[in-house]
Tab-separated table of C-alpha atoms in Angstrom:
chain	number	residue	atom	x	y	z
A	257	MET	CA	-212.831	120.992	-23.159
A	258	PRO	CA	-216.615	120.661	-22.418
A	259	ARG	CA	-217.968	122.372	-19.323
A	260	GLU	CA	-221.324	121.891	-17.544
A	261	ARG	CA	-222.765	123.963	-14.681
A	262	PHE	CA	-225.051	122.773	-11.887
A	263	LEU	CA	-226.849	124.560	-9.072
A	264	THR	CA	-226.093	121.973	-6.384
A	265	PRO	CA	-223.189	119.633	-5.790
A	266	ALA	CA	-225.553	116.661	-5.797
A	267	GLU	CA	-226.474	117.305	-9.419
A	268	ALA	CA	-222.786	117.496	-10.329
A	269	VAL	CA	-222.101	114.174	-8.590
A	270	GLU	CA	-224.996	112.487	-10.395
A	271	MET	CA	-223.669	113.735	-13.716
A	272	VAL	CA	-220.160	112.466	-12.993
A	273	LEU	CA	-221.420	109.036	-11.945
A	274	ALA	CA	-223.726	108.724	-14.931
A	275	ASN	CA	-221.146	109.842	-17.491
A	276	ASP	CA	-218.992	106.807	-18.284
A	277	TYR	CA	-217.562	107.936	-21.625
A	278	ALA	CA	-216.003	111.224	-20.439
A	279	GLU	CA	-213.239	111.789	-17.920
A	280	VAL	CA	-213.761	114.463	-15.266
A	281	THR	CA	-210.684	116.667	-15.041
A	282	ASP	CA	-211.818	119.297	-12.524
A	283	VAL	CA	-214.768	120.452	-10.359
A	284	VAL	CA	-214.959	124.204	-9.690
A	285	VAL	CA	-217.317	126.107	-7.340
A	286	LEU	CA	-218.162	129.429	-9.006
A	287	PRO	CA	-219.050	132.581	-7.022
A	288	PRO	CA	-222.511	134.115	-7.392
A	289	PRO	CA	-223.011	136.688	-10.163
A	290	SER	CA	-223.660	139.575	-7.702
A	291	ALA	CA	-222.278	140.096	-4.218
A	292	ASP	CA	-225.460	141.923	-3.114
A	293	ASP	CA	-227.460	138.691	-3.201
A	294	ILE	CA	-225.200	137.020	-0.654
A	295	LEU	CA	-226.455	137.524	2.918
A	296	THR	CA	-223.852	135.279	4.533
A	297	ASP	CA	-220.906	133.116	3.499
A	298	GLU	CA	-221.848	130.308	5.858
A	299	GLU	CA	-223.437	127.148	4.471
A	300	GLU	CA	-226.679	125.710	5.829
A	301	GLY	CA	-226.436	123.252	8.679
A	302	HIS	CA	-225.294	123.226	12.241
A	303	ARG	CA	-221.618	124.161	12.614
A	304	ASP	CA	-221.057	121.705	15.447
A	305	ILE	CA	-222.103	118.667	13.370
A	306	ALA	CA	-219.448	117.314	10.997
A	307	ILE	CA	-220.517	114.532	8.654
A	308	VAL	CA	-217.719	112.736	6.871
A	309	ASN	CA	-218.027	111.822	3.169
A	310	THR	CA	-221.073	114.039	2.612
A	311	LEU	CA	-221.587	117.077	0.413
A	312	PRO	CA	-223.305	120.345	1.299
A	313	ASN	CA	-226.861	120.707	0.109
A	314	ASP	CA	-226.270	124.082	-1.441
A	315	VAL	CA	-223.460	126.436	-2.429
A	316	ALA	CA	-223.355	130.182	-2.809
A	317	GLY	CA	-222.851	130.044	-6.550
A	318	GLU	CA	-222.778	127.298	-9.152
A	319	VAL	CA	-220.799	124.092	-9.584
A	320	GLU	CA	-218.908	123.671	-12.875
A	321	VAL	CA	-217.625	120.279	-14.020
A	322	HIS	CA	-214.824	120.076	-16.602
A	323	THR	CA	-214.654	116.930	-18.711
A	324	ALA	CA	-212.196	115.795	-21.383
A	325	ASP	CA	-213.085	114.383	-24.798
A	326	ALA	CA	-212.252	110.846	-25.769
A	327	ASP	CA	-209.752	112.068	-28.410
A	328	GLU	CA	-207.916	114.138	-25.823
A	329	CYS	CA	-207.815	111.170	-23.450
A	330	GLU	CA	-206.356	108.932	-26.140
A	331	ALA	CA	-203.736	111.572	-27.012
A	332	ASP	CA	-202.776	111.914	-23.345
A	333	MET	CA	-202.575	108.159	-22.996
A	334	GLN	CA	-200.292	107.958	-26.028
A	335	GLU	CA	-198.057	110.705	-24.649
A	336	GLN	CA	-197.868	109.101	-21.220
A	337	ALA	CA	-197.370	105.582	-22.553
A	338	PRO	CA	-193.838	104.326	-21.948
A	339	PRO	CA	-191.666	103.883	-25.032
A	340	ARG	CA	-191.483	100.469	-26.513
A	341	PRO	CA	-188.464	98.531	-25.385
A	342	LYS	CA	-185.798	98.282	-28.020
A	343	LYS	CA	-184.709	94.933	-29.226
A	344	PRO	CA	-181.427	93.931	-27.644
A	345	CYS	CA	-178.481	94.218	-30.004
A	346	LYS	CA	-176.815	90.965	-30.767
A	347	ASP	CA	-173.113	90.790	-30.155
A	348	PRO	CA	-171.083	90.937	-33.363
A	349	ARG	CA	-169.772	87.625	-34.370
A	350	ALA	CA	-166.060	87.252	-33.715
A	351	TRP	CA	-164.314	85.164	-36.318
A	352	LYS	CA	-161.325	83.195	-35.178
A	353	CYS	CA	-158.580	82.730	-37.712
A	354	THR	CA	-155.724	80.332	-37.163
A	355	THR	CA	-152.685	80.727	-39.373
A	356	GLN	CA	-151.225	77.501	-40.593
A	357	TYR	CA	-147.526	77.414	-41.421
A	358	SER	CA	-146.018	74.839	-43.695
A	359	GLY	CA	-142.435	73.780	-43.093
A	360	ALA	CA	-139.990	74.430	-40.283
A	361	ILE	CA	-139.017	77.914	-39.103
A	362	VAL	CA	-135.452	78.704	-40.122
A	363	GLU	CA	-133.435	80.649	-37.557
A	364	THR	CA	-130.792	82.927	-39.049
A	365	GLU	CA	-127.951	84.596	-37.204
A	366	PHE	CA	-128.072	88.376	-36.978
A	367	GLN	CA	-125.590	90.094	-39.244
A	368	PRO	CA	-124.688	93.710	-38.520
A	369	PRO	CA	-124.807	96.081	-41.469
A	370	GLN	CA	-121.614	96.174	-43.435
A	371	MET	CA	-120.102	99.302	-44.941
A	372	THR	CA	-120.160	98.710	-48.677
A	373	ASP	CA	-119.540	102.252	-49.936
A	374	SER	CA	-115.812	102.677	-50.458
A	375	GLU	CA	-116.086	106.456	-50.038
A	376	LEU	CA	-117.458	106.150	-46.495
A	377	VAL	CA	-115.182	103.440	-45.135
A	378	ASP	CA	-112.312	105.699	-44.093
A	379	GLU	CA	-114.392	108.698	-42.978
A	380	GLU	CA	-114.779	109.793	-39.368
A	381	PRO	CA	-118.170	110.131	-37.596
A	382	PHE	CA	-118.003	113.915	-37.929
A	383	ASP	CA	-117.589	113.594	-41.702
A	384	LEU	CA	-120.592	111.276	-41.915
A	385	PHE	CA	-122.635	113.738	-39.842
A	386	ALA	CA	-121.572	116.579	-42.156
A	387	ARG	CA	-122.893	114.573	-45.099
A	388	LEU	CA	-126.317	114.340	-43.456
A	389	LEU	CA	-126.476	117.924	-42.132
A	390	ASN	CA	-125.186	119.648	-45.238
A	391	LYS	CA	-125.523	123.242	-46.383
A	392	GLU	CA	-128.958	122.721	-47.957
A	393	ILE	CA	-130.406	121.281	-44.735
A	394	ILE	CA	-128.976	124.137	-42.659
A	395	GLY	CA	-130.429	126.702	-45.072
A	396	LEU	CA	-133.851	125.001	-44.988
A	397	ILE	CA	-133.876	124.975	-41.176
A	398	THR	CA	-132.953	128.665	-41.105
A	399	ASP	CA	-135.647	129.659	-43.617
A	400	GLU	CA	-138.404	127.728	-41.847
A	401	SER	CA	-137.339	129.061	-38.432
A	402	ASN	CA	-137.520	132.638	-39.694
A	403	ARG	CA	-140.907	131.971	-41.285
A	404	TYR	CA	-142.277	130.521	-38.047
A	405	ALA	CA	-140.984	133.540	-36.105
A	406	GLN	CA	-142.736	135.881	-38.550
A	407	GLN	CA	-145.993	133.952	-38.159
A	408	GLN	CA	-145.707	134.265	-34.372
A	409	ASN	CA	-145.084	138.033	-34.747
A	410	ASP	CA	-141.681	137.755	-33.110
A	411	HIS	CA	-139.727	140.244	-35.190
A	412	ASN	CA	-136.857	140.544	-32.733
A	413	TRP	CA	-135.870	136.932	-33.264
A	414	VAL	CA	-135.952	136.919	-37.062
A	415	GLU	CA	-132.586	137.255	-38.734
A	416	PRO	CA	-131.946	137.211	-42.462
A	417	CYS	CA	-130.836	133.877	-43.767
A	418	PRO	CA	-127.102	133.954	-44.537
A	419	PRO	CA	-126.213	133.400	-48.171
A	420	LYS	CA	-125.193	129.891	-49.045
A	421	ARG	CA	-121.732	131.030	-50.062
A	422	HIS	CA	-121.129	132.037	-46.449
A	423	LEU	CA	-122.162	128.662	-45.039
A	424	GLN	CA	-118.987	126.957	-46.164
A	425	ARG	CA	-116.934	129.766	-44.667
A	426	ASN	CA	-118.823	129.430	-41.387
A	427	MET	CA	-118.263	125.691	-41.363
A	428	ASP	CA	-114.580	126.211	-42.142
A	429	GLU	CA	-114.307	128.726	-39.301
A	430	ALA	CA	-116.026	126.270	-36.985
A	431	GLY	CA	-113.543	123.598	-38.035
A	432	VAL	CA	-110.632	125.967	-37.377
A	433	ARG	CA	-112.025	126.783	-33.934
A	434	ILE	CA	-112.360	123.091	-33.173
A	435	GLU	CA	-108.791	122.504	-34.329
A	436	GLN	CA	-107.544	125.413	-32.218
A	437	ARG	CA	-109.373	124.058	-29.200
A	438	GLY	CA	-107.799	120.672	-29.814
A	439	ARG	CA	-104.360	122.225	-29.954
A	440	ALA	CA	-105.038	124.168	-26.775
A	441	VAL	CA	-106.082	120.974	-25.049
A	442	LEU	CA	-102.926	119.258	-26.271
A	443	LEU	CA	-100.755	122.160	-25.073
A	444	LEU	CA	-102.455	122.155	-21.707
A	445	THR	CA	-101.973	118.423	-21.403
A	446	SER	CA	-98.296	118.710	-22.383
A	447	SER	CA	-97.670	121.475	-19.845
A	448	ARG	CA	-99.295	119.424	-17.133
A	449	LEU	CA	-97.184	116.410	-18.005
A	450	TYR	CA	-94.018	118.565	-17.970
A	451	ALA	CA	-94.906	119.974	-14.547
A	452	LEU	CA	-95.592	116.487	-13.231
A	453	ALA	CA	-92.266	115.194	-14.574
A	454	SER	CA	-90.414	118.134	-13.010
A	455	LEU	CA	-92.082	117.470	-9.667
A	456	VAL	CA	-91.114	113.799	-9.801
A	457	LEU	CA	-87.495	114.685	-10.659
A	458	PHE	CA	-87.304	117.189	-7.807
A	459	ALA	CA	-88.689	114.620	-5.385
A	460	ALA	CA	-86.090	112.100	-6.576
A	461	LEU	CA	-83.234	114.597	-6.072
A	462	VAL	CA	-84.462	115.413	-2.572
A	463	ALA	CA	-84.634	111.719	-1.747
A	464	VAL	CA	-81.074	111.151	-3.019
A	465	GLY	CA	-79.779	114.091	-0.967
A	466	LEU	CA	-81.479	112.790	2.176
A	467	VAL	CA	-80.019	109.321	1.629
A	468	ALA	CA	-76.497	110.763	1.172
A	469	TYR	CA	-76.882	112.874	4.299
A	470	PHE	CA	-77.957	109.907	6.395
A	471	MET	CA	-75.093	107.806	4.996
A	472	ARG	CA	-72.575	110.498	5.969
A	473	LEU	CA	-74.121	110.783	9.407
A	474	VAL	CA	-73.896	107.033	9.935
A	475	ALA	CA	-70.268	107.014	8.745
A	476	GLY	CA	-69.366	109.811	11.167
A	477	VAL	CA	-70.993	108.040	14.083
A	478	SER	CA	-69.183	104.803	13.194
A	479	ALA	CA	-65.807	106.607	12.988
A	480	ALA	CA	-66.387	108.267	16.351
A	481	LEU	CA	-67.235	104.932	17.937
A	482	ASN	CA	-64.153	103.290	16.430
A	483	ALA	CA	-61.906	106.148	17.627
A	484	SER	CA	-63.265	105.968	21.150
A	485	THR	CA	-62.824	102.199	21.206
A	486	SER	CA	-59.208	102.383	19.999
A	487	SER	CA	-58.321	105.138	22.483
A	488	GLY	CA	-59.786	103.127	25.335
A	489	ALA	CA	-57.797	100.033	24.342
A	490	LYS	CA	-54.578	102.050	24.092
A	491	ALA	CA	-55.145	103.566	27.543
A	492	ALA	CA	-55.708	100.110	29.000
A	493	THR	CA	-52.483	98.824	27.409
A	494	ASP	CA	-50.453	101.736	28.767
A	495	LEU	CA	-51.878	101.167	32.227
A	496	THR	CA	-50.938	97.505	32.047
A	497	HIS	CA	-47.328	98.274	31.029
A	498	ARG	CA	-46.939	100.773	33.834
A	499	SER	CA	-48.168	98.396	36.471
A	500	SER	CA	-46.004	95.463	35.378
A	501	PRO	CA	-42.528	96.611	36.830
A	502	ALA	CA	-44.068	97.482	40.145
A	503	MET	CA	-45.150	93.916	40.582
């Protein structure tokens, strides 16, 4: 960056105005080389007079003007230039495809799947489930579960995989437990039915006894009424016979 020094500000201004090819970046007032030469820091002129847009006639030191080269100006202009606007992106072309069908659409009635395997026709849902979740699948699930537990460093959960010969025994034991539970449910249901039948029979016997008691009570009341009626009629007849001779 070129620098030029002047003794007065007027010389610096003349240089700036005359220099059209260089750009002035800064104007600096330098202090004098020795402080002993300075008698006062006040500039010449009356302090009460202020003239606007004028420069002092003299300064204590020198005036230094900094200018920039043309290459530096062009580089700064290129850096400060706004980026070129990008070309707007065209929208992608959307192709429209229309499917043409030849002939009429045939509507068919839904048919549920039919059981064609003769071995599976007579089996229960539990048997079909046992075919899907067989011994090999159970063993695979056990092995992978133990492997995952080992990878997660959970040694308390890991258990050795039972041998495959024990799987059938476990399934048989599970079937026996299910059968025993079914029998227990049947026994419980039978006992409840027996208790209910006994309660109904007892209620019927009580009802029959109450009906017989009321029938006997009604018969006794009727007999007492008949006896009192007959005794009253007999007394009236005797009274009539006794009074007849006296007349």
